[in-house]
């Protein structure tokens, strides 16, 4: 499925994976009806059964008569399902691994939480590296035309390997600039401190304060933009639909997002639909948002976190964040909330 298809609401003869929420606790083999875009189709409960409210994924195959053919289910990855035999869990698809507010799940002294709290640019750089994205939030890993392997360019595009270094350089450059452009400190206890400055000092104060404000705004917007693109990429790759802020689309299609949904908008450099929920989460709770993304790609119950490498975890493999995505679940395949 291409990026454009992700944001398109038109039907196709190719299977489209949709997310279904179990209406009740049901045994394996039980069937019930679900509705997608006004079409009723039959869902068969997968092996192991489901509990009420559990989410799972089923292929949606429209026919020429606009009815839905029954198909076998693709079970949703579960946090209790082992991933690659190394002892850690697989990465869940369809839902986040845990809640947005679970940032202290592993304690307030956990490296991922401390990095998100005290030096967020570091963990943003680590997450971008895990997802093989550049320091400008451009993806270097895409699904190819056969929709089987999602790294058609990754063998020749190695820019993601420099992401951590580049963001550290940005952080250092910003820190140095803020130090070499000093702003005179005014006595807070003296309400007339500014008036007592000479004309030359007032001019220097105004210029340096303006430079500081501009640099701070530019630096803040840069990392805000990175986080929005990063969260949208997480939802796209792991097929996590928006659950909140949908009313803000004002009748628009949430699958198209506010930009990046195959509309050729170069402002959304990740090339995936950016949702209103992504912007709101980053704007109002950047700490929780960053921490949630870090926990989603790595289960810290089985892996050791670290602050001092490019991915924030020990013994991390290059393609670990995309393990299992080639099987058809993920990469924007879930189109239904």
Coordinates of C-alpha atoms in Angstrom, one line a residue:
X1 CA 0.0 0.0 0.0
X2 CA 1.4 3.3 -1.0
X3 CA 1.3 6.5 1.1
X4 CA -1.4 7.9 -1.2
X5 CA -3.5 4.8 -0.8
X6 CA -3.2 5.2 3.0
X7 CA -5.1 8.5 2.8
X8 CA -7.6 7.5 0.2
X9 CA -11.1 6.4 1.0
X10 CA -11.8 4.8 -2.4
X11 CA -12.4 1.0 -2.4
X12 CA -9.9 -1.4 -3.9
X13 CA -10.0 -5.1 -4.9
X14 CA -6.9 -5.6 -2.8
X15 CA -7.4 -6.5 0.9
X16 CA -7.4 -3.6 3.3
X17 CA -6.8 -4.5 6.9
X18 CA -9.4 -2.9 9.2
X19 CA -9.4 -2.8 13.0
X20 CA -12.4 -4.5 14.8
X21 CA -13.3 -4.1 18.4
X22 CA -14.9 -7.3 19.9
X23 CA -18.5 -6.5 21.1
X24 CA -18.3 -9.2 23.7
X25 CA -16.2 -12.1 25.0
X26 CA -16.3 -14.7 22.3
X27 CA -14.8 -18.1 21.6
X28 CA -12.7 -18.9 18.6
X29 CA -14.8 -19.5 15.4
X30 CA -17.7 -17.4 16.5
X31 CA -19.0 -15.1 13.8
X32 CA -20.6 -11.6 14.1
X33 CA -21.4 -8.8 11.7
X34 CA -19.4 -5.6 11.5
X35 CA -19.8 -2.5 9.4
X36 CA -17.2 -0.7 7.3
X37 CA -18.1 2.4 5.2
X38 CA -21.8 1.3 5.2
X39 CA -21.1 -2.3 4.2
X40 CA -21.9 -5.2 6.5
X41 CA -19.4 -8.1 6.5
X42 CA -18.8 -11.2 8.6
X43 CA -16.0 -11.4 11.1
X44 CA -14.8 -14.7 12.4
X45 CA -13.1 -14.7 15.8
X46 CA -9.5 -15.9 15.6
X47 CA -7.9 -18.8 17.4
X48 CA -7.8 -18.2 21.2
X49 CA -10.9 -16.2 21.2
X50 CA -11.3 -12.5 22.2
X51 CA -12.5 -10.6 25.2
X52 CA -14.9 -7.7 25.2
X53 CA -13.2 -4.5 23.9
X54 CA -10.2 -6.4 22.5
X55 CA -9.0 -5.1 19.1
X56 CA -7.9 -7.3 16.3
X57 CA -7.4 -7.0 12.6
X58 CA -9.3 -8.5 9.7
X59 CA -8.9 -8.2 5.9
X60 CA -11.6 -6.1 4.2
X61 CA -12.1 -7.3 0.5
X62 CA -14.8 -5.4 -1.4
X63 CA -16.4 -7.1 -4.4
X64 CA -17.9 -5.5 -7.5
X65 CA -21.3 -5.5 -5.8
X66 CA -19.9 -3.6 -2.9
X67 CA -20.3 -6.5 -0.5
X68 CA -17.6 -7.8 1.7
X69 CA -16.0 -11.3 1.3
X70 CA -15.3 -13.2 4.4
X71 CA -11.5 -13.6 5.0
X72 CA -9.2 -15.1 7.6
X73 CA -8.2 -12.8 10.5
X74 CA -4.8 -11.3 11.1
X75 CA -4.5 -11.3 14.9
X76 CA -3.3 -8.1 16.5
X77 CA 0.2 -8.4 18.0
X78 CA -0.1 -8.7 21.7
X79 CA 2.3 -7.5 24.4
X80 CA 2.3 -11.1 25.7
X81 CA 3.5 -12.5 22.4
X82 CA 7.2 -13.0 22.2
X83 CA 8.9 -11.4 19.3
X84 CA 12.3 -12.5 18.0
X85 CA 13.2 -15.2 20.5
X86 CA 15.5 -12.8 22.5
X87 CA 13.2 -12.6 25.4
X88 CA 11.6 -9.2 24.6
X89 CA 8.1 -8.7 23.4
X90 CA 7.1 -7.9 19.8
X91 CA 6.0 -4.4 19.0
X92 CA 2.2 -4.1 19.2
X93 CA 0.2 -3.0 16.1
X94 CA -3.2 -1.4 16.0
X95 CA -2.8 0.1 19.5
X96 CA -0.2 1.7 21.6
X97 CA 1.7 -0.6 24.0
X98 CA 0.5 1.3 27.0
X99 CA -1.2 4.6 28.0
X100 CA 0.0 8.1 27.3
X101 CA 0.2 8.7 31.1
X102 CA 2.3 5.6 31.8
X103 CA 5.6 7.6 31.6
X104 CA 6.6 6.5 35.1
X105 CA 5.7 2.9 34.4
X106 CA 9.3 1.8 35.1
X107 CA 10.0 4.4 37.8
X108 CA 11.0 8.0 37.8
X109 CA 14.7 7.1 37.5
X110 CA 14.4 5.0 34.3
X111 CA 16.8 6.3 31.6
X112 CA 14.0 6.8 29.0
X113 CA 11.9 8.9 31.4
X114 CA 14.9 10.9 32.6
X115 CA 16.0 11.6 29.1
X116 CA 12.5 12.7 28.0
X117 CA 12.3 14.9 31.1
X118 CA 15.7 16.5 31.2
X119 CA 17.0 16.3 27.7
X120 CA 14.2 15.6 25.2
X121 CA 16.2 16.3 22.1
X122 CA 18.4 13.3 22.9
X123 CA 15.5 10.8 23.1
X124 CA 13.9 12.4 20.0
X125 CA 17.2 11.7 18.1
X126 CA 17.2 8.1 19.5
X127 CA 13.6 7.5 18.3
X128 CA 14.3 9.0 14.9
X129 CA 17.2 6.6 14.6
X130 CA 15.1 3.6 15.6
X131 CA 12.6 4.5 12.9
X132 CA 15.3 5.1 10.3
X133 CA 14.4 8.8 9.8
X134 CA 16.8 11.7 9.2
X135 CA 17.3 14.7 11.4
X136 CA 14.8 16.5 9.2
X137 CA 12.1 13.8 9.9
X138 CA 12.4 12.3 6.4
X139 CA 11.8 8.5 6.2
X140 CA 14.4 6.4 4.5
X141 CA 12.4 3.3 4.8
X142 CA 9.3 2.8 2.5
X143 CA 7.1 0.1 1.4
X144 CA 7.9 -0.9 -2.2
X145 CA 5.5 -1.4 -5.1
X146 CA 5.0 -5.1 -4.2
X147 CA 3.7 -4.1 -0.7
X148 CA 5.8 -6.9 0.8
X149 CA 9.1 -5.3 1.9
X150 CA 9.0 -1.9 3.4
X151 CA 12.6 -1.0 2.9
X152 CA 13.0 -0.5 -0.9
X153 CA 15.4 2.4 -0.4
X154 CA 17.1 1.5 2.9
X155 CA 20.0 -0.3 1.3
X156 CA 21.1 2.8 -0.5
X157 CA 19.8 5.5 1.8
X158 CA 21.8 5.4 5.0
X159 CA 21.2 9.0 6.1
X160 CA 19.4 7.8 9.2
X161 CA 22.7 6.6 10.6
X162 CA 23.8 10.2 11.0
X163 CA 20.6 11.4 12.7
X164 CA 21.7 11.1 16.3
X165 CA 25.0 12.9 15.5
X166 CA 23.3 15.7 13.6
X167 CA 20.8 16.4 16.3
X168 CA 23.5 16.5 18.9
X169 CA 25.3 19.0 16.7
X170 CA 22.1 21.1 16.5
X171 CA 21.8 21.0 20.3
X172 CA 25.5 22.0 20.7
X173 CA 25.3 24.7 18.1
X174 CA 22.2 26.2 19.8
X175 CA 23.8 26.1 23.3
X176 CA 26.9 27.8 22.0
X177 CA 25.0 30.5 20.3
X178 CA 23.0 31.2 23.4
X179 CA 26.2 31.6 25.4
X180 CA 28.1 33.8 22.9
X181 CA 25.2 36.2 22.6
X182 CA 24.9 37.3 26.3
X183 CA 21.9 39.2 27.6
X184 CA 22.6 41.6 30.4
X185 CA 21.0 40.5 33.7
X186 CA 18.7 43.1 35.2
X187 CA 18.2 43.3 38.9
X188 CA 14.7 41.8 39.5
X189 CA 14.4 43.8 42.8
X190 CA 14.9 47.1 40.9
X191 CA 11.9 48.0 38.8
X192 CA 13.9 50.8 37.2
X193 CA 16.9 48.6 36.2
X194 CA 16.2 48.9 32.5
X195 CA 15.8 52.6 32.6
X196 CA 19.1 53.0 34.4
X197 CA 21.0 51.4 31.4
X198 CA 22.8 53.6 29.0
X199 CA 21.5 54.0 25.5
X200 CA 24.2 51.7 24.2
X201 CA 23.4 49.1 26.8
X202 CA 19.7 49.3 26.0
X203 CA 20.5 48.8 22.3
X204 CA 22.7 45.7 23.2
X205 CA 20.0 44.4 25.5
X206 CA 17.3 44.7 22.9
X207 CA 19.4 43.1 20.1
X208 CA 20.6 40.2 22.2
X209 CA 17.2 39.6 23.7
X210 CA 15.7 39.5 20.2
X211 CA 18.3 37.0 19.1
X212 CA 17.7 34.8 22.1
X213 CA 13.9 34.9 21.5
X214 CA 14.3 34.1 17.8
X215 CA 16.8 31.2 18.5
X216 CA 14.5 29.8 21.3
X217 CA 11.5 29.9 19.0
X218 CA 13.3 28.3 16.1
X219 CA 14.8 25.6 18.3
X220 CA 11.5 24.9 19.9
X221 CA 9.6 24.7 16.6
X222 CA 12.2 22.4 15.1
X223 CA 11.8 19.8 17.8
X224 CA 8.0 20.3 17.9
X225 CA 8.0 19.5 14.2
X226 CA 10.2 16.5 14.6
X227 CA 7.9 15.1 17.3
X228 CA 4.8 15.6 15.3
X229 CA 6.3 13.9 12.3
X230 CA 7.7 11.1 14.5
X231 CA 4.4 10.4 16.2
X232 CA 2.5 10.3 12.9
X233 CA 5.1 7.9 11.5
X234 CA 4.7 5.7 14.6
X235 CA 0.9 5.6 14.0
X236 CA 1.3 4.9 10.3
X237 CA 3.9 2.1 10.7
X238 CA 2.1 0.4 13.5
X239 CA -1.4 1.0 12.2
X240 CA -2.6 3.0 15.2
X241 CA -5.7 5.0 14.4
X242 CA -6.5 8.3 16.1
X243 CA -8.9 8.0 19.0
X244 CA -9.2 11.6 20.2
X245 CA -9.7 15.0 18.6
X246 CA -11.6 13.6 15.7
X247 CA -14.2 16.4 16.0
X248 CA -11.6 18.9 15.0
X249 CA -11.6 17.7 11.4
X250 CA -14.9 19.5 10.9
X251 CA -16.3 16.9 8.5
X252 CA -12.9 16.1 6.8
X253 CA -11.6 12.6 6.5
X254 CA -9.3 11.7 9.5
X255 CA -7.5 9.2 7.4
X256 CA -6.1 12.0 5.2
X257 CA -4.8 13.9 8.3
X258 CA -4.1 17.6 8.2
X259 CA -1.2 17.2 5.9
X260 CA 1.0 14.5 4.4
X261 CA -1.8 12.1 3.4
X262 CA -0.5 11.6 -0.1
X263 CA -1.4 15.2 -1.1
X264 CA 2.1 16.1 -2.1
X265 CA 2.5 18.5 0.8
X266 CA 6.3 18.7 1.3
X267 CA 5.8 20.4 4.6
X268 CA 5.1 17.0 6.1
X269 CA 8.5 15.5 5.4
X270 CA 7.8 12.1 6.8
X271 CA 5.3 11.5 3.9
X272 CA 2.6 10.1 6.2
X273 CA -0.8 11.6 7.3
X274 CA -0.3 13.8 10.3
X275 CA -3.4 13.8 12.5
X276 CA -4.8 16.4 14.8
X277 CA -4.2 14.1 17.7
X278 CA -0.5 14.0 16.9
X279 CA -0.3 17.8 17.1
X280 CA -2.4 18.1 20.3
X281 CA -0.4 15.4 22.1
X282 CA 3.0 17.0 21.2
X283 CA 1.7 20.5 22.0
X284 CA 0.1 19.8 25.3
X285 CA 2.1 16.8 26.7
X286 CA 5.4 16.4 25.0
X287 CA 7.0 14.5 27.9
X288 CA 4.3 11.8 27.9
X289 CA 4.2 11.7 24.1
X290 CA 7.9 11.1 23.8
X291 CA 8.0 8.6 26.6
X292 CA 5.1 6.6 25.1
X293 CA 6.9 6.4 21.7
X294 CA 10.1 5.2 23.4
X295 CA 8.2 2.4 25.3
X296 CA 6.2 1.4 22.2
X297 CA 9.2 0.2 20.2
X298 CA 11.1 -1.4 23.1
X299 CA 9.7 -3.4 26.0
X300 CA 11.8 -2.2 28.9
X301 CA 10.8 -5.1 31.0
X302 CA 13.1 -7.3 28.9
X303 CA 15.6 -4.7 27.5
X304 CA 18.0 -2.3 29.2
X305 CA 17.6 1.4 28.5
X306 CA 20.6 3.7 28.2
X307 CA 21.0 7.4 27.7
X308 CA 24.4 7.1 25.9
X309 CA 23.9 5.6 22.5
X310 CA 22.0 6.5 19.3
X311 CA 18.9 4.3 20.0
X312 CA 18.5 4.5 23.8
X313 CA 18.6 0.7 24.3
X314 CA 21.4 -1.9 24.5
X315 CA 21.8 -4.6 21.8
X316 CA 19.5 -3.0 19.3
X317 CA 19.3 -4.3 15.8
X318 CA 18.9 -1.9 12.8
X319 CA 15.6 -3.3 11.6
X320 CA 14.1 -4.1 15.0
X321 CA 11.5 -1.3 14.8
X322 CA 10.1 -2.8 11.6
X323 CA 10.1 -6.5 12.6
X324 CA 6.9 -8.1 11.5
X325 CA 5.7 -5.1 9.5
X326 CA 6.4 -6.9 6.2
X327 CA 3.7 -9.4 7.1
X328 CA 0.9 -7.0 6.1
X329 CA -0.1 -5.6 9.4
X330 CA 1.2 -2.1 9.7
X331 CA 2.4 0.6 7.4
X332 CA -1.0 2.3 7.4
X333 CA -3.0 -0.8 6.7
X334 CA -5.6 -0.2 9.4
X335 CA -7.9 2.4 8.1
X336 CA -10.8 2.3 10.6
X337 CA -11.0 3.6 14.2

